[in-house]
mmCIF file of C-alpha atoms and ligand atoms in Angstrom:
data_model
loop_
_atom_site.group_PDB
_atom_site.id
_atom_site.type_symbol
_atom_site.label_atom_id
_atom_site.label_comp_id
_atom_site.label_asym_id
_atom_site.label_seq_id
_atom_site.Cartn_x
_atom_site.Cartn_y
_atom_site.Cartn_z
ATOM 1 C CA MET A 1 95.299 85.885 -35.432
ATOM 2 C CA ASN A 2 91.981 83.547 -34.487
ATOM 3 C CA TYR A 3 90.814 83.079 -31.178
ATOM 4 C CA HIS A 4 88.767 80.245 -29.982
ATOM 5 C CA VAL A 5 87.602 80.718 -27.096
ATOM 6 C CA LEU A 6 85.384 77.565 -24.897
ATOM 7 C CA THR A 7 83.246 79.177 -22.098
ATOM 8 C CA LEU A 8 79.860 78.706 -20.897
ATOM 9 C CA PHE A 9 79.351 82.176 -21.208
ATOM 10 C CA PRO A 10 80.027 83.268 -24.757
ATOM 11 C CA ASP A 11 78.057 86.445 -24.540
ATOM 12 C CA MET A 12 80.476 87.507 -21.822
ATOM 13 C CA ILE A 13 83.229 87.567 -24.562
ATOM 14 C CA ARG A 14 81.671 88.645 -27.548
ATOM 15 C CA GLN A 15 80.370 92.188 -25.681
ATOM 16 C CA ALA A 16 83.729 92.194 -24.534
ATOM 17 C CA CYS A 17 85.198 92.247 -27.851
ATOM 18 C CA GLU A 18 82.627 94.122 -29.882
ATOM 19 C CA THR A 19 84.188 97.200 -28.109
ATOM 20 C CA SER A 20 86.903 99.526 -28.709
ATOM 21 C CA ILE A 21 90.328 98.645 -30.500
ATOM 22 C CA LEU A 22 89.397 95.123 -30.143
ATOM 23 C CA GLY A 23 86.216 95.622 -32.191
ATOM 24 C CA ARG A 24 87.575 97.843 -34.843
ATOM 25 C CA ALA A 25 90.599 94.442 -35.430
ATOM 26 C CA VAL A 26 87.467 92.057 -35.283
ATOM 27 C CA LYS A 27 85.522 94.395 -38.042
ATOM 28 C CA ASN A 28 88.730 95.171 -40.020
ATOM 29 C CA GLY A 29 89.910 90.880 -39.817
ATOM 30 C CA THR A 30 92.797 91.458 -38.175
ATOM 31 C CA ILE A 31 92.105 89.422 -35.482
ATOM 32 C CA ALA A 32 88.649 86.593 -35.397
ATOM 33 C CA VAL A 33 87.316 85.449 -32.152
ATOM 34 C CA GLU A 34 85.121 82.193 -32.171
ATOM 35 C CA THR A 35 83.277 81.748 -29.030
ATOM 36 C CA VAL A 36 81.867 78.092 -28.279
ATOM 37 C CA ASN A 37 79.918 77.036 -25.785
ATOM 38 C CA ILE A 38 80.470 74.151 -23.729
ATOM 39 C CA ARG A 39 76.831 73.248 -22.808
ATOM 40 C CA ASP A 40 76.576 72.256 -26.563
ATOM 41 C CA PHE A 41 78.664 69.859 -26.301
ATOM 42 C CA SER A 42 77.178 68.183 -22.901
ATOM 43 C CA ALA A 43 76.551 64.213 -23.180
ATOM 44 C CA ASN A 44 73.638 64.680 -21.068
ATOM 45 C CA LYS A 45 69.885 65.155 -22.593
ATOM 46 C CA HIS A 46 69.568 68.180 -19.664
ATOM 47 C CA ASN A 47 72.322 70.039 -21.047
ATOM 48 C CA ARG A 48 74.209 69.427 -18.044
ATOM 49 C CA VAL A 49 77.936 69.674 -17.539
ATOM 50 C CA ASP A 50 78.649 69.815 -13.954
ATOM 51 C CA ASP A 51 78.987 67.194 -11.452
ATOM 52 C CA TYR A 52 78.842 66.180 -8.051
ATOM 53 C CA PRO A 53 83.262 66.123 -6.890
ATOM 54 C CA TYR A 54 84.237 62.361 -6.072
ATOM 55 C CA GLY A 55 85.144 62.622 -2.595
ATOM 56 C CA GLY A 56 82.903 65.176 -1.638
ATOM 57 C CA GLY A 57 83.196 69.014 -0.756
ATOM 58 C CA ALA A 58 81.521 71.595 -1.459
ATOM 59 C CA GLY A 59 80.744 72.859 -4.976
ATOM 60 C CA MET A 60 80.964 71.000 -8.826
ATOM 61 C CA VAL A 61 83.228 70.072 -10.917
ATOM 62 C CA MET A 62 83.172 70.589 -15.062
ATOM 63 C CA GLU A 63 82.856 66.723 -16.508
ATOM 64 C CA ALA A 64 85.752 65.985 -19.073
ATOM 65 C CA GLU A 65 83.875 64.842 -22.076
ATOM 66 C CA PRO A 66 82.004 68.285 -22.764
ATOM 67 C CA VAL A 67 85.111 70.123 -22.421
ATOM 68 C CA TYR A 68 87.305 67.289 -24.583
ATOM 69 C CA ARG A 69 84.233 67.591 -27.471
ATOM 70 C CA ALA A 70 84.524 71.252 -27.634
ATOM 71 C CA VAL A 71 87.749 71.390 -27.751
ATOM 72 C CA SER A 72 87.963 68.584 -30.024
ATOM 73 C CA SER A 73 85.170 70.568 -32.415
ATOM 74 C CA VAL A 74 88.039 73.245 -32.955
ATOM 75 C CA SER A 75 91.284 71.548 -33.161
ATOM 76 C CA GLU A 76 89.532 69.250 -36.047
ATOM 77 C CA LYS A 77 89.094 72.389 -38.308
ATOM 78 C CA LEU A 78 92.987 73.171 -37.704
ATOM 79 C CA GLU A 79 95.878 72.198 -40.108
ATOM 80 C CA LYS A 80 98.408 72.031 -36.738
ATOM 81 C CA LYS A 81 97.214 71.151 -33.271
ATOM 82 C CA PRO A 82 96.474 74.287 -31.331
ATOM 83 C CA ARG A 83 97.678 75.573 -28.082
ATOM 84 C CA VAL A 84 95.193 75.211 -26.136
ATOM 85 C CA ILE A 85 95.539 77.607 -22.777
ATOM 86 C CA TYR A 86 93.070 77.138 -19.384
ATOM 87 C CA LEU A 87 92.750 80.257 -17.244
ATOM 88 C CA THR A 88 93.261 79.404 -13.767
ATOM 89 C CA PRO A 89 95.060 81.104 -10.653
ATOM 90 C CA GLN A 90 96.437 77.914 -10.640
ATOM 91 C CA GLY A 91 98.546 78.593 -13.768
ATOM 92 C CA ARG A 92 101.636 80.541 -14.662
ATOM 93 C CA VAL A 93 101.099 84.341 -13.587
ATOM 94 C CA LEU A 94 101.018 86.264 -17.140
ATOM 95 C CA ASN A 95 103.899 88.825 -17.822
ATOM 96 C CA GLN A 96 104.787 90.531 -21.500
ATOM 97 C CA THR A 97 107.483 87.944 -22.609
ATOM 98 C CA MET A 98 104.916 85.779 -22.648
ATOM 99 C CA VAL A 99 101.980 87.139 -24.227
ATOM 100 C CA GLU A 100 104.807 88.297 -27.011
ATOM 101 C CA GLU A 101 105.236 84.975 -27.183
ATOM 102 C CA PHE A 102 101.628 83.834 -27.429
ATOM 103 C CA ALA A 103 101.211 86.564 -30.040
ATOM 104 C CA LEU A 104 103.525 84.745 -32.489
ATOM 105 C CA GLU A 105 100.801 81.769 -33.007
ATOM 106 C CA ASP A 106 98.058 81.791 -35.498
ATOM 107 C CA GLU A 107 95.071 80.019 -33.723
ATOM 108 C CA LEU A 108 94.916 80.139 -30.063
ATOM 109 C CA VAL A 109 92.716 78.321 -27.887
ATOM 110 C CA LEU A 110 91.432 79.677 -24.472
ATOM 111 C CA LEU A 111 89.703 76.863 -22.264
ATOM 112 C CA CYS A 112 87.667 78.711 -19.313
ATOM 113 C CA GLY A 113 86.868 77.034 -16.437
ATOM 114 C CA HIS A 114 83.452 77.227 -14.146
ATOM 115 C CA TYR A 115 82.526 76.197 -10.481
ATOM 116 C CA GLU A 116 85.489 74.811 -8.472
ATOM 117 C CA GLY A 117 87.267 73.798 -11.947
ATOM 118 C CA ILE A 118 87.108 71.215 -14.490
ATOM 119 C CA ASP A 119 87.947 67.238 -14.005
ATOM 120 C CA GLU A 120 91.579 67.270 -13.929
ATOM 121 C CA ARG A 121 92.249 63.717 -16.525
ATOM 122 C CA VAL A 122 90.087 66.813 -19.387
ATOM 123 C CA LEU A 123 93.252 68.742 -19.209
ATOM 124 C CA GLU A 124 96.183 66.271 -19.217
ATOM 125 C CA GLU A 125 94.876 65.435 -22.213
ATOM 126 C CA VAL A 126 94.276 68.750 -23.553
ATOM 127 C CA VAL A 127 95.930 71.720 -22.126
ATOM 128 C CA THR A 128 99.247 72.717 -23.006
ATOM 129 C CA ASP A 129 99.140 76.285 -21.203
ATOM 130 C CA TYR A 130 97.838 77.114 -17.658
ATOM 131 C CA VAL A 131 98.060 80.724 -16.876
ATOM 132 C CA SER A 132 97.113 83.158 -14.130
ATOM 133 C CA ILE A 133 96.274 87.032 -14.561
ATOM 134 C CA GLY A 134 97.103 87.202 -11.105
ATOM 135 C CA ASP A 135 97.243 85.928 -7.081
ATOM 136 C CA TYR A 136 93.455 86.478 -6.639
ATOM 137 C CA VAL A 137 90.216 84.518 -7.308
ATOM 138 C CA LEU A 138 87.358 84.987 -10.215
ATOM 139 C CA THR A 139 84.454 83.408 -10.889
ATOM 140 C CA GLY A 140 85.393 81.776 -14.053
ATOM 141 C CA GLY A 141 88.169 82.466 -16.946
ATOM 142 C CA GLU A 142 86.402 84.206 -19.469
ATOM 143 C CA LEU A 143 88.189 87.527 -17.866
ATOM 144 C CA GLY A 144 91.201 86.240 -18.153
ATOM 145 C CA ALA A 145 90.462 85.173 -21.826
ATOM 146 C CA MET A 146 89.525 88.686 -22.342
ATOM 147 C CA VAL A 147 92.892 89.634 -20.653
ATOM 148 C CA LEU A 148 94.853 87.704 -22.524
ATOM 149 C CA ILE A 149 93.136 88.397 -25.853
ATOM 150 C CA ASP A 150 93.615 92.405 -25.476
ATOM 151 C CA SER A 151 97.283 91.837 -24.325
ATOM 152 C CA ILE A 152 98.066 89.718 -27.408
ATOM 153 C CA SER A 153 96.100 91.798 -29.907
ATOM 154 C CA ARG A 154 98.095 94.369 -29.482
ATOM 155 C CA PHE A 155 101.547 92.616 -31.182
ATOM 156 C CA VAL A 156 99.164 91.680 -33.795
ATOM 157 C CA PRO A 157 100.276 93.501 -36.906
ATOM 158 C CA GLY A 158 97.156 96.022 -38.176
ATOM 159 C CA VAL A 159 95.345 95.965 -34.679
ATOM 160 C CA LEU A 160 97.126 99.026 -33.237
ATOM 161 C CA SER A 161 97.569 102.127 -35.565
ATOM 162 C CA ASN A 162 100.906 104.153 -35.567
ATOM 163 C CA GLU A 163 99.851 106.304 -32.540
ATOM 164 C CA GLU A 164 98.792 102.979 -30.454
ATOM 165 C CA SER A 165 102.437 101.130 -31.657
ATOM 166 C CA SER A 166 103.846 98.356 -29.577
ATOM 167 C CA GLN A 167 107.039 98.618 -30.750
ATOM 168 C CA PHE A 168 108.897 99.914 -27.748
ATOM 169 C CA GLU A 169 107.464 99.124 -24.695
ATOM 170 C CA SER A 170 109.157 99.884 -21.305
ATOM 171 C CA LEU A 171 107.394 96.452 -19.650
ATOM 172 C CA GLN A 172 109.460 94.512 -22.520
ATOM 173 C CA ASP A 173 112.885 96.509 -20.271
ATOM 174 C CA ASN A 174 111.158 95.609 -17.095
ATOM 175 C CA LEU A 175 110.800 99.158 -16.299
ATOM 176 C CA LEU A 176 107.278 101.006 -16.081
ATOM 177 C CA GLU A 177 106.329 104.287 -18.388
ATOM 178 C CA TYR A 178 107.751 107.512 -17.630
ATOM 179 C CA PRO A 179 105.141 110.400 -17.037
ATOM 180 C CA HIS A 180 103.257 111.999 -19.761
ATOM 181 C CA TYR A 181 102.263 115.323 -20.648
ATOM 182 C CA THR A 182 99.664 117.428 -22.932
ATOM 183 C CA ARG A 183 98.450 120.713 -23.070
ATOM 184 C CA PRO A 184 98.480 123.078 -21.362
ATOM 185 C CA GLU A 185 101.801 123.847 -20.155
ATOM 186 C CA ILE A 186 101.041 125.542 -16.737
ATOM 187 C CA TRP A 187 97.552 123.832 -15.342
ATOM 188 C CA ARG A 188 96.715 124.560 -11.852
ATOM 189 C CA ASP A 189 100.131 126.449 -11.230
ATOM 190 C CA ARG A 190 101.713 123.077 -12.400
ATOM 191 C CA GLN A 191 103.939 123.344 -14.938
ATOM 192 C CA VAL A 192 104.868 121.125 -17.358
ATOM 193 C CA PRO A 193 109.113 119.221 -16.989
ATOM 194 C CA GLU A 194 111.327 122.136 -18.958
ATOM 195 C CA VAL A 195 113.370 119.452 -20.637
ATOM 196 C CA LEU A 196 109.643 118.517 -22.481
ATOM 197 C CA LEU A 197 110.019 121.580 -24.128
ATOM 198 C CA SER A 198 113.049 122.111 -25.013
ATOM 199 C CA GLY A 199 113.129 120.189 -28.254
ATOM 200 C CA ASP A 200 116.879 118.341 -27.550
ATOM 201 C CA HIS A 201 115.730 115.215 -28.382
ATOM 202 C CA LYS A 202 118.854 113.598 -27.123
ATOM 203 C CA LYS A 203 118.117 114.986 -23.621
ATOM 204 C CA ILE A 204 114.700 114.126 -23.829
ATOM 205 C CA GLU A 205 115.561 110.815 -24.415
ATOM 206 C CA ALA A 206 117.842 110.716 -21.426
ATOM 207 C CA TRP A 207 115.536 112.135 -19.139
ATOM 208 C CA ARG A 208 112.215 109.827 -19.979
ATOM 209 C CA LYS A 209 115.013 107.038 -19.337
ATOM 210 C CA GLU A 210 115.935 108.581 -15.909
ATOM 211 C CA GLN A 211 112.281 108.876 -15.187
ATOM 212 C CA SER A 212 110.996 105.269 -16.098
ATOM 213 C CA ILE A 213 113.861 104.193 -13.629
ATOM 214 C CA LEU A 214 112.949 106.180 -11.047
ATOM 215 C CA ARG A 215 109.494 105.427 -10.919
ATOM 216 C CA THR A 216 110.174 101.999 -10.793
ATOM 217 C CA LYS A 217 112.328 101.785 -7.832
ATOM 218 C CA GLU A 218 109.544 103.597 -6.517
ATOM 219 C CA ARG A 219 106.467 101.542 -7.766
ATOM 220 C CA ARG A 220 107.838 98.290 -8.466
ATOM 221 C CA PRO A 221 111.207 97.252 -7.082
ATOM 222 C CA ASP A 222 110.865 93.717 -7.939
ATOM 223 C CA LEU A 223 110.276 94.904 -11.447
ATOM 224 C CA LEU A 224 114.104 97.059 -11.657
ATOM 225 C CA GLU A 225 115.369 93.565 -9.757
ATOM 226 C CA LYS A 226 114.836 92.027 -12.793
ATOM 227 C CA SER A 227 115.781 94.656 -15.495
ATOM 228 C CA VAL A 228 119.138 94.635 -17.369
ATOM 229 C CA ARG A 229 120.473 97.009 -19.498
ATOM 230 C CA VAL A 230 121.084 95.365 -23.593
ATOM 231 C CA ARG A 231 124.184 96.452 -24.705
ATOM 232 C CA SER A 232 125.184 94.631 -28.319
ATOM 233 C CA LEU A 233 129.095 94.296 -29.697
ATOM 234 C CA PHE A 234 129.711 93.623 -33.285
ATOM 235 C CA TYR A 235 132.815 93.012 -35.313
ATOM 236 C CA GLY A 236 133.138 91.811 -38.913
ATOM 237 C CA THR A 237 130.727 92.772 -42.059
ATOM 238 C CA ASP A 238 127.875 95.528 -42.884
ATOM 239 C CA LEU A 239 125.804 92.292 -41.998
ATOM 240 C CA SER A 240 126.884 91.932 -38.427
ATOM 241 C CA ALA A 241 125.958 95.658 -37.909
ATOM 242 C CA SER A 242 122.693 95.740 -38.887
ATOM 243 C CA LEU A 243 121.344 92.410 -37.591
ATOM 244 C CA ALA A 244 123.270 93.825 -34.371
ATOM 245 C CA ALA A 245 120.956 97.170 -34.797
ATOM 246 C CA ASP A 246 117.984 95.086 -35.260
ATOM 247 C CA LEU A 247 118.345 92.645 -32.604
ATOM 248 C CA THR A 248 118.872 95.430 -29.686
ATOM 249 C CA GLU A 249 115.838 97.401 -30.470
ATOM 250 C CA ALA A 250 114.063 94.323 -30.322
ATOM 251 C CA LEU A 251 114.817 93.285 -26.893
ATOM 252 C CA SER A 252 115.269 96.576 -25.611
ATOM 253 C CA ARG A 253 114.381 100.455 -25.874
ATOM 254 C CA TYR A 254 117.423 101.741 -24.464
ATOM 255 C CA GLY A 255 119.876 99.398 -26.693
ATOM 256 C CA GLU A 256 123.139 100.038 -27.158
ATOM 257 C CA VAL A 257 125.093 98.958 -30.442
ATOM 258 C CA MET A 258 128.985 99.332 -30.496
ATOM 259 C CA ASP A 259 131.171 98.826 -33.542
ATOM 260 C CA PHE A 260 134.124 96.632 -32.286
ATOM 261 C CA ASN A 261 135.579 97.273 -36.030
ATOM 262 C CA ARG A 262 136.689 100.574 -34.523
ATOM 263 C CA LYS A 263 140.707 99.740 -33.128
ATOM 264 C CA LYS A 264 139.625 102.190 -30.259
ATOM 265 C CA LEU A 265 136.764 100.205 -28.788
ATOM 266 C CA ARG A 266 139.363 96.975 -29.063
ATOM 267 C CA LYS A 267 142.086 98.770 -27.425
ATOM 268 C CA THR A 268 139.418 99.828 -24.301
ATOM 269 C CA ARG A 269 140.077 97.267 -21.013
ATOM 270 C CA TRP A 270 136.231 96.423 -20.463
ATOM 271 C CA SER A 271 134.831 95.586 -17.501
ATOM 272 C CA PHE A 272 130.575 94.647 -17.616
ATOM 273 C CA GLU A 273 128.193 94.439 -14.930
ATOM 274 C CA ARG A 274 125.741 91.738 -13.718
ATOM 275 C CA ARG A 275 122.634 93.834 -14.245
ATOM 276 C CA GLU A 276 123.858 94.478 -17.891
ATOM 277 C CA LEU A 277 123.496 91.871 -21.150
ATOM 278 C CA LEU A 278 126.087 90.978 -23.690
ATOM 279 C CA LEU A 279 125.272 90.487 -27.389
ATOM 280 C CA PHE A 280 127.789 89.165 -29.163
ATOM 281 C CA VAL A 281 127.663 89.214 -33.298
ATOM 282 C CA LEU A 282 129.991 88.093 -34.907
ATOM 283 C CA ASP A 283 130.601 87.169 -39.016
ATOM 284 C CA THR A 284 134.749 86.952 -38.061
ATOM 285 C CA LEU A 285 136.618 86.019 -35.188
ATOM 286 C CA ASP A 286 140.776 86.596 -35.218
ATOM 287 C CA GLU A 287 143.103 87.050 -33.033
ATOM 288 C CA ASP A 288 142.660 90.484 -33.344
ATOM 289 C CA PHE A 289 139.373 90.038 -31.400
ATOM 290 C CA PHE A 290 140.471 87.394 -29.029
ATOM 291 C CA ASN A 291 143.258 89.932 -27.348
ATOM 292 C CA VAL A 292 140.124 92.634 -26.693
ATOM 293 C CA SER A 293 140.447 92.787 -22.752
ATOM 294 C CA MET A 294 136.831 92.405 -21.325
ATOM 295 C CA LYS A 295 136.059 90.793 -17.864
ATOM 296 C CA GLY A 296 132.215 90.417 -16.840
ATOM 297 C CA HIS A 297 130.593 90.193 -13.322
ATOM 298 C CA GLN A 298 128.232 87.333 -14.003
ATOM 299 C CA THR A 299 127.233 89.341 -17.498
ATOM 300 C CA PRO A 300 124.738 87.642 -19.090
ATOM 301 C CA VAL A 301 125.983 86.562 -22.572
ATOM 302 C CA PHE A 302 124.517 85.642 -25.788
ATOM 303 C CA LEU A 303 126.621 84.750 -29.010
ATOM 304 C CA ILE A 304 125.721 84.788 -32.322
ATOM 305 C CA THR A 305 127.995 83.903 -35.267
ATOM 306 C CA GLY A 306 127.731 83.957 -38.806
ATOM 307 C CA GLU A 307 129.425 81.898 -41.501
ATOM 308 C CA GLY A 308 132.544 83.207 -40.985
ATOM 309 C CA VAL A 309 133.414 81.717 -37.680
ATOM 310 C CA ASP A 310 134.964 78.813 -37.625
ATOM 311 C CA PRO A 311 132.903 76.817 -34.772
ATOM 312 C CA ALA A 312 136.220 75.364 -33.085
ATOM 313 C CA ASP A 313 136.659 79.314 -32.494
ATOM 314 C CA ALA A 314 133.205 79.997 -31.236
ATOM 315 C CA GLU A 315 133.738 77.206 -29.119
ATOM 316 C CA ARG A 316 137.331 78.784 -28.145
ATOM 317 C CA PHE A 317 135.511 82.060 -27.453
ATOM 318 C CA LYS A 318 132.982 80.952 -24.931
ATOM 319 C CA GLU A 319 135.703 78.674 -22.912
ATOM 320 C CA GLN A 320 137.321 82.459 -22.753
ATOM 321 C CA LEU A 321 134.248 84.213 -21.906
ATOM 322 C CA THR A 322 133.105 82.292 -19.104
ATOM 323 C CA SER A 323 137.020 82.081 -18.322
ATOM 324 C CA ARG A 324 136.660 85.855 -17.675
ATOM 325 C CA ARG A 325 133.296 85.490 -15.405
ATOM 326 C CA PHE A 326 130.785 86.015 -17.774
ATOM 327 C CA ARG A 327 127.656 83.699 -18.027
ATOM 328 C CA MET A 328 127.034 82.153 -21.348
ATOM 329 C CA LEU A 329 123.357 81.631 -21.971
ATOM 330 C CA ASP A 330 123.046 80.684 -25.542
ATOM 331 C CA THR A 331 124.991 80.995 -28.865
ATOM 332 C CA PHE A 332 122.941 80.933 -32.418
ATOM 333 C CA PRO A 333 123.686 81.028 -35.710
ATOM 334 C CA MET A 334 122.800 84.428 -37.943
ATOM 335 C CA GLU A 335 120.127 82.380 -39.684
ATOM 336 C CA VAL A 336 117.625 83.099 -37.140
ATOM 337 C CA LEU A 337 118.134 86.950 -36.802
ATOM 338 C CA GLN A 338 117.466 86.587 -41.068
ATOM 339 C CA ASP A 339 113.771 87.630 -41.459
ATOM 340 C CA LYS A 340 111.554 89.629 -38.749
ATOM 341 C CA GLU A 341 109.740 86.533 -37.802
ATOM 342 C CA ALA A 342 112.722 84.600 -36.926
ATOM 343 C CA LEU A 343 114.321 87.854 -34.712
ATOM 344 C CA LYS A 344 111.458 88.143 -32.975
ATOM 345 C CA ARG A 345 111.448 84.725 -32.180
ATOM 346 C CA THR A 346 115.016 85.016 -30.928
ATOM 347 C CA ALA A 347 114.673 88.235 -28.847
ATOM 348 C CA ILE A 348 111.648 86.421 -26.873
ATOM 349 C CA GLU A 349 114.164 82.981 -26.616
ATOM 350 C CA MET A 350 116.809 85.226 -25.241
ATOM 351 C CA ARG A 351 114.431 87.032 -23.101
ATOM 352 C CA LYS A 352 113.027 84.097 -21.654
ATOM 353 C CA GLN A 353 116.325 82.076 -20.899
ATOM 354 C CA LEU A 354 117.748 85.721 -18.753
HETATM 355 CL CL1 6GU B 1 92.937 83.176 -15.727
HETATM 356 N N1 6GU B 1 90.987 82.437 -14.153
HETATM 357 C C1 6GU B 1 90.570 82.428 -12.683
HETATM 358 N N2 6GU B 1 89.318 81.468 -12.752
HETATM 359 N N3 6GU B 1 91.316 83.029 -11.729
HETATM 360 C C2 6GU B 1 92.033 83.392 -11.810
HETATM 361 C C3 6GU B 1 93.045 83.745 -13.070
HETATM 362 C C4 6GU B 1 92.096 83.041 -14.369
HETATM 363 N N4 6GU B 1 93.685 84.734 -12.639
HETATM 364 C C5 6GU B 1 93.657 84.785 -11.784
HETATM 365 N N5 6GU B 1 92.455 84.028 -11.209
#
């Protein structure tokens, strides 16, 4: 990942990127951070880049031309037009899905404003994304740019070691992390929860999930409201089985995969809740499957179909789901899951649609 940070305070960015995990990533070349000093593009012999606001009022406004030239100096070097992110309290508030989407880019331009802001006309001309890091006011966009660089870089291959891995993240599920413990087993009369010493990995996983939910309920009820239980259901060949497994893992730490080639599952009467997300991964669609008893409660559904599925049948299946009170969100051909990159993009697209 190559970051290009346009700022009046390049030292602030450079300093922060020298340290810790980001510093290591810059050193080993998995990320690069270029700073561009907007002042170097001043159209004025005194290197001034700000001026008084039209209409009066307090503070100064950054001029359009230096910002335009600074952005151009970066995009001229690149093969395709990069996303240009303007850091502002007026932007969309950053979340983990946005972070993962930005991480799919190869180049990102981060534009930091100062003073009262930047002339609106150059923003209209160059900015593709307006991003805020929270509902409070900062003196400039630099800290926002650093937050973006830090959170995005965690998803760039090679930035984190195995131990630091970003593969299973509770925030993806709109859940907080479960509590962590290390030695000693008893610290000032406080015992580590017994289950963690049991060696029973199934039980430990169940306990952690429960703790995540309890903790989110207590500390971030607003997040819990957005969380869904991910369940994938496949029918057909081994391909549908492995794609269902991969997609489920990309969407949720706690996802479940169900094999509807098993007659027992097809004979079950299924009822799904509003807070579940159902993924159908089908490379066969026959009467046996049409006859499965399923009802939803506005349950969101994505349908992924392989070559073996007749589009007319897929259409009929969608209508059936809608009439059984599912909420059909989107359909995808199986190709969108073929390689890791495409799969990741699809998972992010799905999360955005939820
Ligand atoms: Cl990204 N920039 C500035 N200047 N202020 C902010 C912000 C960003 N996010 C919240 N407040």
